[in-house]
Coordinates of C-alpha atoms and ligand atoms in Angstrom, one line a residue:
M10 CA -116.4 67.7 -34.7
A11 CA -112.8 67.1 -35.8
A12 CA -110.6 64.9 -33.7
N13 CA -108.5 67.8 -32.6
D14 CA -111.7 69.7 -31.4
S15 CA -112.4 67.4 -28.5
I16 CA -112.1 69.0 -25.0
F17 CA -111.3 65.9 -22.9
L18 CA -110.1 62.4 -23.6
G19 CA -112.7 59.8 -24.2
A20 CA -112.9 56.8 -21.8
H21 CA -111.1 54.5 -24.1
E22 CA -108.5 56.8 -25.5
A23 CA -104.8 56.8 -24.4
P24 CA -105.1 54.0 -21.7
G25 CA -102.7 54.5 -18.8
Q26 CA -102.1 58.2 -19.5
H27 CA -103.6 61.2 -17.7
S28 CA -103.1 63.5 -20.7
V29 CA -101.9 63.4 -24.3
Q30 CA -100.3 65.9 -26.6
R31 CA -102.6 66.3 -29.7
C32 CA -101.6 68.0 -32.9
D33 CA -103.9 70.9 -33.8
A34 CA -103.3 70.3 -37.5
C35 CA -103.4 66.6 -38.2
G36 CA -105.0 65.3 -34.9
A37 CA -102.2 62.8 -34.1
D38 CA -101.7 62.0 -30.5
W39 CA -98.3 61.9 -28.8
H40 CA -97.4 60.5 -25.4
E41 CA -97.4 63.1 -22.6
L42 CA -93.7 62.6 -22.1
D43 CA -92.8 63.2 -25.7
A44 CA -90.4 66.3 -25.7
S45 CA -90.9 67.3 -29.4
P46 CA -91.6 71.0 -29.7
A47 CA -94.2 70.4 -32.5
C48 CA -96.0 67.5 -34.1
P49 CA -93.3 65.0 -35.3
H50 CA -95.6 64.1 -38.3
C51 CA -96.6 67.4 -39.7
G52 CA -95.0 70.2 -37.6
G53 CA -98.4 71.5 -36.3
L54 CA -98.8 72.9 -32.8
L55 CA -99.5 70.5 -30.0
A56 CA -102.2 70.9 -27.4
I57 CA -102.7 69.0 -24.1
I58 CA -105.9 67.0 -23.9
H59 CA -106.6 65.7 -20.3
R60 CA -108.9 63.1 -19.0
A61 CA -111.8 64.9 -17.4
P62 CA -111.4 64.8 -13.6
L63 CA -113.3 62.0 -11.9
D64 CA -114.7 61.7 -8.4
S65 CA -113.8 58.9 -5.9
M66 CA -116.4 56.6 -7.4
G67 CA -114.9 57.0 -10.9
A68 CA -117.8 59.2 -12.2
P69 CA -117.2 62.6 -13.8
A70 CA -116.5 65.1 -10.9
A71 CA -119.4 67.4 -10.2
P72 CA -118.7 71.1 -10.7
A73 CA -119.2 71.9 -7.0
A74 CA -116.9 69.1 -6.0
L75 CA -114.2 70.4 -8.3
Q76 CA -114.6 74.0 -7.0
H77 CA -114.3 72.6 -3.5
A78 CA -111.2 70.7 -4.5
F79 CA -109.5 73.7 -6.0
A80 CA -110.3 75.7 -2.9
Q81 CA -108.9 73.0 -0.5
H82 CA -105.9 72.3 -2.6
C83 CA -104.2 75.6 -2.0
C84 CA -101.5 74.4 0.4
A85 CA -99.7 72.7 -2.5
R86 CA -96.6 70.7 -2.9
P87 CA -93.6 70.5 -2.8
S88 CA -92.8 73.3 -0.4
G89 CA -96.1 73.5 1.4
H90 CA -96.4 77.1 0.0
P91 CA -99.7 77.7 -1.8
S92 CA -99.3 77.9 -5.6
G93 CA -102.1 79.5 -7.6
V94 CA -101.1 77.1 -10.5
W95 CA -100.7 73.7 -8.8
R96 CA -104.0 74.2 -6.9
F97 CA -105.6 73.4 -10.3
E98 CA -103.2 70.5 -11.1
Q99 CA -106.1 68.2 -12.0
V100 CA -106.8 70.3 -15.1
V101 CA -103.2 71.5 -15.7
M102 CA -100.8 68.5 -15.3
P103 CA -102.4 65.7 -13.3
A104 CA -99.3 63.5 -13.5
A105 CA -96.7 66.0 -12.3
G106 CA -96.0 64.2 -9.0
A107 CA -92.7 65.0 -7.4
A108 CA -91.3 66.8 -10.5
I109 CA -93.1 70.0 -9.6
T110 CA -90.8 73.0 -9.8
S111 CA -92.6 75.9 -8.1
H112 CA -91.5 79.1 -6.4
P113 CA -94.7 79.3 -5.7
E114 CA -96.5 81.5 -8.2
G115 CA -100.0 82.8 -8.9
N116 CA -102.5 83.8 -6.2
T117 CA -102.4 87.3 -7.7
P118 CA -104.9 89.9 -6.5
L119 CA -108.0 91.1 -8.2
L120 CA -107.9 94.9 -7.5
S121 CA -110.5 97.6 -7.8
R122 CA -109.1 101.2 -8.0
A123 CA -111.5 104.1 -8.2
R124 CA -109.0 106.3 -10.2
V125 CA -108.5 103.7 -12.9
S126 CA -112.3 102.9 -13.1
A127 CA -113.1 106.6 -13.4
W128 CA -110.5 107.1 -16.2
A129 CA -111.7 104.1 -18.1
G130 CA -115.4 105.0 -17.5
C131 CA -116.2 101.6 -16.1
D132 CA -117.4 101.3 -12.5
G133 CA -117.2 97.5 -12.6
L134 CA -113.6 97.3 -13.6
L135 CA -111.3 94.8 -11.8
L136 CA -107.6 94.5 -12.4
K137 CA -106.1 91.0 -12.3
H138 CA -102.5 91.9 -11.5
E139 CA -100.1 89.3 -12.7
G140 CA -97.2 91.5 -11.9
Y141 CA -97.4 90.0 -8.3
N142 CA -95.9 86.7 -9.6
P143 CA -92.3 85.9 -8.4
T144 CA -90.5 87.2 -11.5
G145 CA -93.1 90.0 -12.0
S146 CA -95.2 88.7 -14.9
F147 CA -97.8 86.1 -15.8
K148 CA -95.1 84.1 -17.5
D149 CA -94.4 82.3 -14.2
R150 CA -97.7 80.4 -14.4
G151 CA -96.7 78.8 -17.7
M152 CA -93.1 78.4 -16.8
T153 CA -93.7 76.4 -13.6
V154 CA -95.5 73.9 -15.6
G155 CA -93.2 74.0 -18.6
T156 CA -90.1 73.6 -16.3
T157 CA -91.8 70.7 -14.5
Q158 CA -92.3 69.0 -17.8
A159 CA -88.6 69.6 -18.7
V160 CA -87.8 67.8 -15.4
R161 CA -90.2 65.0 -16.2
T162 CA -88.7 64.5 -19.7
G163 CA -85.1 64.7 -18.4
A164 CA -84.2 67.8 -20.5
T165 CA -80.5 68.7 -20.4
A166 CA -81.2 72.4 -21.4
V167 CA -84.2 74.7 -21.9
A168 CA -84.6 77.6 -24.3
C169 CA -86.9 80.3 -25.4
A170 CA -87.2 83.4 -27.6
S171 CA -88.5 86.4 -25.7
T172 CA -89.3 90.1 -25.6
G173 CA -88.0 89.9 -22.0
N174 CA -90.6 88.5 -19.6
T175 CA -90.4 84.9 -20.8
S176 CA -86.6 85.0 -20.6
A177 CA -86.7 86.3 -17.0
S178 CA -89.1 83.6 -16.0
L179 CA -87.3 80.8 -17.8
A180 CA -84.0 81.9 -16.3
S181 CA -85.5 81.8 -12.8
Y182 CA -87.3 78.5 -13.1
A183 CA -84.3 76.8 -14.9
A184 CA -82.1 77.9 -12.0
Q185 CA -84.4 76.4 -9.5
A186 CA -84.6 73.1 -11.5
G187 CA -80.9 73.1 -12.0
I188 CA -81.2 72.9 -15.8
P189 CA -79.1 75.3 -18.0
G190 CA -81.2 78.0 -19.6
L191 CA -80.6 79.6 -23.0
V192 CA -82.6 82.7 -24.1
F193 CA -82.8 84.5 -27.5
V194 CA -83.8 88.2 -27.2
P195 CA -83.9 91.0 -29.8
A196 CA -80.7 93.0 -29.3
G197 CA -81.4 96.5 -27.9
K198 CA -85.2 95.9 -27.6
V199 CA -85.6 94.4 -24.1
A200 CA -86.7 96.5 -21.1
L201 CA -84.0 97.0 -18.5
G202 CA -85.7 95.2 -15.6
K203 CA -86.2 92.0 -17.7
M204 CA -82.7 91.9 -19.0
A205 CA -81.3 92.5 -15.5
Q206 CA -83.4 89.6 -14.1
T207 CA -82.3 87.2 -16.9
L208 CA -78.7 87.9 -16.3
A209 CA -79.0 87.7 -12.6
Y210 CA -80.7 84.3 -12.6
G211 CA -77.9 83.0 -14.8
A212 CA -79.4 82.1 -18.2
T213 CA -77.0 82.2 -21.2
T214 CA -78.3 85.3 -23.0
L215 CA -78.1 85.7 -26.7
L216 CA -78.7 89.2 -28.1
V217 CA -79.9 88.4 -31.6
R218 CA -79.5 91.0 -34.3
G219 CA -83.1 90.8 -35.4
D220 CA -86.6 91.2 -33.9
F221 CA -88.6 88.8 -31.7
D222 CA -90.0 87.0 -34.8
D223 CA -86.4 86.3 -35.9
C224 CA -85.6 85.0 -32.4
L225 CA -88.6 82.7 -32.4
R226 CA -87.6 81.1 -35.7
L227 CA -84.0 80.7 -34.6
V228 CA -84.9 79.1 -31.2
Q229 CA -87.2 76.7 -32.9
D230 CA -84.5 75.6 -35.4
A231 CA -81.9 75.4 -32.6
S232 CA -84.1 73.4 -30.3
R233 CA -84.9 70.9 -33.2
E234 CA -81.3 70.5 -34.2
L235 CA -79.7 70.6 -30.8
G236 CA -82.3 68.8 -28.8
I237 CA -82.9 71.6 -26.4
Y238 CA -86.3 71.6 -24.7
L239 CA -88.4 74.6 -26.1
L240 CA -90.2 76.7 -23.5
N241 CA -92.0 79.3 -25.6
S242 CA -95.8 79.6 -25.3
I243 CA -96.1 77.2 -28.3
N244 CA -95.0 74.6 -25.7
P245 CA -98.4 73.1 -24.8
W246 CA -97.6 72.8 -21.1
R247 CA -96.9 76.5 -20.9
V248 CA -100.5 77.0 -22.1
E249 CA -101.8 74.7 -19.4
G250 CA -100.2 76.9 -16.7
Q251 CA -101.4 80.2 -18.2
K252 CA -105.0 78.8 -18.1
T253 CA -104.9 79.3 -14.3
I254 CA -105.1 83.1 -14.7
V255 CA -108.7 82.5 -15.8
L256 CA -109.4 79.7 -13.4
E257 CA -108.1 81.8 -10.5
L258 CA -110.0 84.9 -11.4
L259 CA -113.2 83.0 -11.8
Q260 CA -112.6 81.4 -8.4
Q261 CA -112.0 84.9 -6.9
M262 CA -115.4 85.9 -8.4
D263 CA -117.1 82.9 -6.8
W264 CA -117.4 81.5 -10.4
H265 CA -119.6 84.4 -11.5
V266 CA -118.5 85.1 -15.1
P267 CA -117.5 88.7 -15.9
D268 CA -119.0 90.2 -19.0
F269 CA -115.6 91.1 -20.5
L270 CA -112.2 89.7 -20.0
V271 CA -109.5 92.0 -21.5
L272 CA -105.8 91.2 -22.0
P273 CA -102.9 92.6 -24.0
A274 CA -101.8 90.4 -26.9
G275 CA -98.5 89.9 -28.7
N276 CA -97.6 86.3 -29.6
L277 CA -101.2 85.3 -28.8
G278 CA -100.2 82.5 -26.4
N279 CA -102.2 84.0 -23.6
T280 CA -105.2 84.6 -25.7
A281 CA -105.1 81.0 -26.8
A282 CA -104.7 79.8 -23.1
F283 CA -107.6 81.9 -22.0
G284 CA -109.8 80.4 -24.8
K285 CA -108.8 76.8 -23.7
A286 CA -109.4 77.6 -20.0
L287 CA -112.9 78.9 -20.8
R288 CA -113.8 76.0 -23.1
E289 CA -112.8 73.5 -20.5
A290 CA -114.4 75.4 -17.6
H291 CA -117.6 75.4 -19.6
A292 CA -117.4 71.7 -20.5
L293 CA -116.8 70.9 -16.8
G294 CA -119.9 72.9 -15.7
L295 CA -117.7 75.3 -13.7
I296 CA -119.3 78.2 -15.7
H297 CA -122.5 78.4 -17.7
R298 CA -121.7 81.1 -20.1
M299 CA -118.6 82.7 -21.7
P300 CA -117.2 86.2 -21.0
R301 CA -116.4 88.1 -24.1
L302 CA -112.6 87.8 -24.5
V303 CA -111.0 91.1 -25.7
S304 CA -107.4 90.9 -27.0
V305 CA -105.7 94.3 -27.2
Q306 CA -102.7 94.9 -29.5
A307 CA -100.4 97.9 -29.8
A308 CA -101.3 99.8 -33.0
G309 CA -97.7 99.3 -34.4
A310 CA -97.9 95.6 -33.8
A311 CA -101.5 94.7 -34.6
P312 CA -101.8 92.1 -37.3
F313 CA -104.4 90.2 -35.3
A314 CA -106.5 93.3 -34.8
T315 CA -106.4 94.1 -38.5
A316 CA -107.3 90.6 -39.4
F317 CA -110.2 90.6 -36.9
R318 CA -111.8 93.6 -38.8
D319 CA -111.8 91.4 -41.9
S320 CA -113.3 88.4 -40.0
F321 CA -109.9 86.7 -39.9
R322 CA -110.0 86.0 -43.6
E323 CA -106.2 86.1 -43.8
R324 CA -103.3 85.5 -41.6
L325 CA -101.3 88.7 -41.5
R326 CA -97.7 89.7 -40.6
V327 CA -96.3 93.1 -40.0
Q328 CA -92.9 94.7 -39.1
A329 CA -93.7 95.5 -35.5
E330 CA -92.9 98.8 -33.6
T331 CA -94.3 100.0 -30.3
I332 CA -93.2 101.5 -27.0
A333 CA -94.7 98.4 -25.3
T334 CA -91.7 96.2 -26.1
A335 CA -93.3 93.1 -24.5
I336 CA -95.8 93.0 -27.4
R337 CA -93.6 94.2 -30.2
I338 CA -94.4 91.1 -32.3
G339 CA -95.4 91.1 -35.9
D340 CA -96.0 87.4 -36.7
P341 CA -97.8 85.8 -33.7
A342 CA -97.3 82.1 -33.3
S343 CA -100.6 81.0 -31.7
W344 CA -102.7 82.7 -34.4
D345 CA -105.2 79.9 -35.2
R346 CA -105.8 79.1 -31.5
A347 CA -106.4 82.7 -30.7
V348 CA -108.9 83.0 -33.6
R349 CA -110.7 80.1 -32.0
A350 CA -110.6 81.7 -28.6
I351 CA -112.1 85.0 -30.0
R352 CA -114.8 83.1 -32.0
D353 CA -115.8 80.8 -29.1
T354 CA -116.3 83.7 -26.8
D355 CA -117.9 86.2 -29.3
G356 CA -114.8 88.1 -28.5
L357 CA -113.1 91.3 -29.9
V358 CA -109.7 92.3 -31.0
L359 CA -108.6 96.0 -30.7
S360 CA -105.6 98.1 -31.2
V361 CA -104.5 101.0 -29.1
T362 CA -101.9 103.7 -29.9
D363 CA -98.7 104.2 -27.9
E364 CA -100.2 107.4 -26.6
E365 CA -103.3 105.6 -25.3
I366 CA -101.0 103.0 -23.7
I367 CA -99.0 105.7 -21.9
D368 CA -102.2 107.5 -20.8
A369 CA -103.5 104.3 -19.3
K370 CA -100.2 103.5 -17.7
V371 CA -100.1 107.0 -16.1
Q372 CA -103.4 106.2 -14.5
V373 CA -102.5 102.7 -13.3
D374 CA -99.2 104.0 -11.9
A375 CA -100.7 107.1 -10.2
A376 CA -103.3 104.9 -8.5
G377 CA -100.3 103.4 -6.7
V378 CA -100.7 100.0 -8.5
G379 CA -98.3 100.3 -11.4
C380 CA -97.7 98.1 -14.4
E381 CA -95.4 97.8 -17.4
P382 CA -96.4 99.5 -20.6
A383 CA -97.8 96.4 -22.4
S384 CA -100.1 95.7 -19.5
A385 CA -101.7 99.1 -19.7
A386 CA -102.9 98.2 -23.2
S387 CA -105.7 96.3 -21.6
V388 CA -106.9 99.3 -19.6
A389 CA -106.6 101.5 -22.7
G390 CA -108.7 98.8 -24.5
V391 CA -111.5 99.0 -21.8
R392 CA -111.7 102.8 -22.2
Q393 CA -112.0 102.4 -26.0
L394 CA -114.8 99.9 -25.6
V395 CA -116.6 102.2 -23.1
R396 CA -116.4 105.1 -25.5
S397 CA -117.7 103.1 -28.4
G398 CA -120.6 101.9 -26.3
V399 CA -119.7 98.2 -26.4
I400 CA -119.0 98.1 -22.6
R401 CA -122.1 99.5 -20.9
S402 CA -122.7 100.8 -17.4
G403 CA -123.2 97.9 -15.1
D404 CA -120.9 95.5 -17.0
R405 CA -118.4 93.5 -15.0
V406 CA -115.0 93.8 -16.7
V407 CA -111.7 92.2 -15.7
A408 CA -108.6 93.7 -17.3
V409 CA -105.4 91.7 -16.9
L410 CA -102.2 93.6 -15.9
T411 CA -99.6 91.2 -17.2
G412 CA -96.4 92.7 -15.8
H413 CA -94.9 94.7 -12.9
V414 CA -94.1 98.4 -13.0
L415 CA -90.4 97.8 -12.4
K416 CA -90.0 95.7 -15.6
D417 CA -89.4 98.9 -17.6
P418 CA -87.7 101.4 -15.4
G419 CA -85.9 103.0 -18.5
M420 CA -89.2 104.2 -19.9
L421 CA -90.2 105.6 -16.5
V422 CA -87.0 107.5 -16.1
E423 CA -87.3 108.9 -19.6
L424 CA -90.9 110.0 -19.1
H425 CA -90.5 111.5 -15.7
Q426 CA -87.0 113.0 -15.8
Q427 CA -86.1 113.6 -19.4
R428 CA -89.0 114.4 -21.6
D429 CA -90.1 118.0 -21.7
D430 CA -93.5 117.3 -23.4
F431 CA -94.8 114.8 -20.8
A432 CA -97.6 116.5 -19.0
H433 CA -97.6 114.1 -16.0
A434 CA -93.9 114.2 -15.4
N435 CA -93.1 113.8 -11.7
R436 CA -89.6 115.3 -11.6
P437 CA -87.3 114.6 -8.7
V438 CA -85.9 117.8 -7.1
E439 CA -82.3 118.0 -5.9
I440 CA -81.9 120.1 -2.8
E441 CA -79.3 121.3 -0.3
V442 CA -79.2 119.6 3.2
S443 CA -81.7 122.0 4.7
V444 CA -85.2 122.0 6.1
R445 CA -85.7 125.4 4.4
A446 CA -85.1 123.8 1.0
V447 CA -87.7 121.1 1.9
A448 CA -90.2 123.8 2.8
D449 CA -89.6 125.6 -0.4
V450 CA -90.3 122.5 -2.5
L451 CA -93.4 121.8 -0.6
A452 CA -94.6 125.4 -1.0
R453 CA -94.0 125.2 -4.7
R454 CA -95.8 122.0 -5.1
T455 CA -98.8 123.4 -3.1
R456 CA -98.9 126.4 -5.5
E457 CA -98.6 124.2 -8.5
G458 CA -101.4 122.0 -7.2
A459 CA -103.7 124.9 -6.4
Ligands
F0G881 N1 -97.9 91.4 -21.6 C1 -96.6 91.2 -21.3 C2 -96.1 91.9 -20.1 C3 -95.8 90.3 -22.0 O1 -94.6 90.1 -21.6 C4 -96.4 89.6 -23.1 C5 -95.6 88.7 -23.9 C6 -97.7 89.9 -23.4 C7 -98.5 90.8 -22.6 C8 -98.4 89.2 -24.6 O2 -98.7 87.9 -24.3 O3 -97.5 86.9 -26.3 O4 -99.1 85.6 -25.0 O5 -99.9 87.4 -26.5 N2 -94.4 88.5 -23.7 C9 -93.6 87.4 -24.4 C10 -92.2 87.4 -23.8 C11 -93.7 87.4 -25.9 O6 -91.3 86.9 -24.5 O7 -92.0 87.7 -22.7 P1 -98.8 86.9 -25.6

């Protein structure tokens, strides 16, 4: 096993530290308070390696004791509000102490909706809805930890490139921590809700004349040269926070492992985080088998899905285009980690068309749940796997909905009010101030529905 493959610190490694930052590429260890955005030796991505949790006698904590601790620890610091991230702090950031910057976040529901299950053809489908987070996406789970680390390292500013959700989340947590935030977004390609949030929370917002991949290169250069703390998902502490989506859903399922765990994929940070969470949960004895991880990309932004079909022989890049702007990414940063996550879990990578994404979104929305377009890719992916016979009757499937329905109101207004060819359009009706007019509309709706 290579040095960078170990899951927890050995007893004699890194004395005095709870965790180290280890380079994926060269295996070098860096102090947990080092603020470098990548390995100072070779530029490789850094990963957090923790000391395995111990019990009060100093022995490795038993799985049942850990599960009990996670359940007890839900009234977390600093506000006394329960955080679905800091409840797992022993395996996320054990040394955070008073630096924690939390809204709180997490504690998102695991929903079952007959309409969505029937459409996907999967009775055992559960929806882990990350849109219930404080800024409306899963990004808050990584951002609470990344911002806490920014506080610990004394950062004077934080920055990210984003398709919109990371920027909204960074802006919010930076405001709470009192640290200036700087975001780089592709001009004209960010959904309205996300842009509105970013501006409202007060981050300095740079509309870059390029795509997300250009933004990511630019923010990495800027953070290196200007000493700004980088909070993209290549930040290893962001990954630690995002692991809690998996830990929390396993906890909600009484640590019974689903057969499939399906998520939308763009920059592949979340796929990487899910893989790390599952490896660690397995090593700690919290679970005894792996779910099959399924990453779903939009067909117009699917380099990872294409490479999967060729056993990941090559790392690919594409010019990305999709209606799901959150995952409009052609050169995913966490590629190698995501490959490992898929391989470790006997996982799959799919692509779904924009039409399939819209169809799935229509169902999730009409069930009264709602999600943003990228999130619906996971439900579209479940349907595809049911149709191809990979998911079978009786399988337990969790699809992650990554963002809230109000993230992309522009798309909803266009679909429901402006497009003539949209079969599910729910057009608003303008009326005079009269009960008669109301009755007419109701009668027409009844006729149409008959
Ligand atoms: N779903 C939503 C709603 C997202 O915002 C993103 C990524 C993803 C899925 C894909 O996750 O990149 O970890 O594979 N949004 C990033 C952003 C890129 O800037 O907000 P990933």
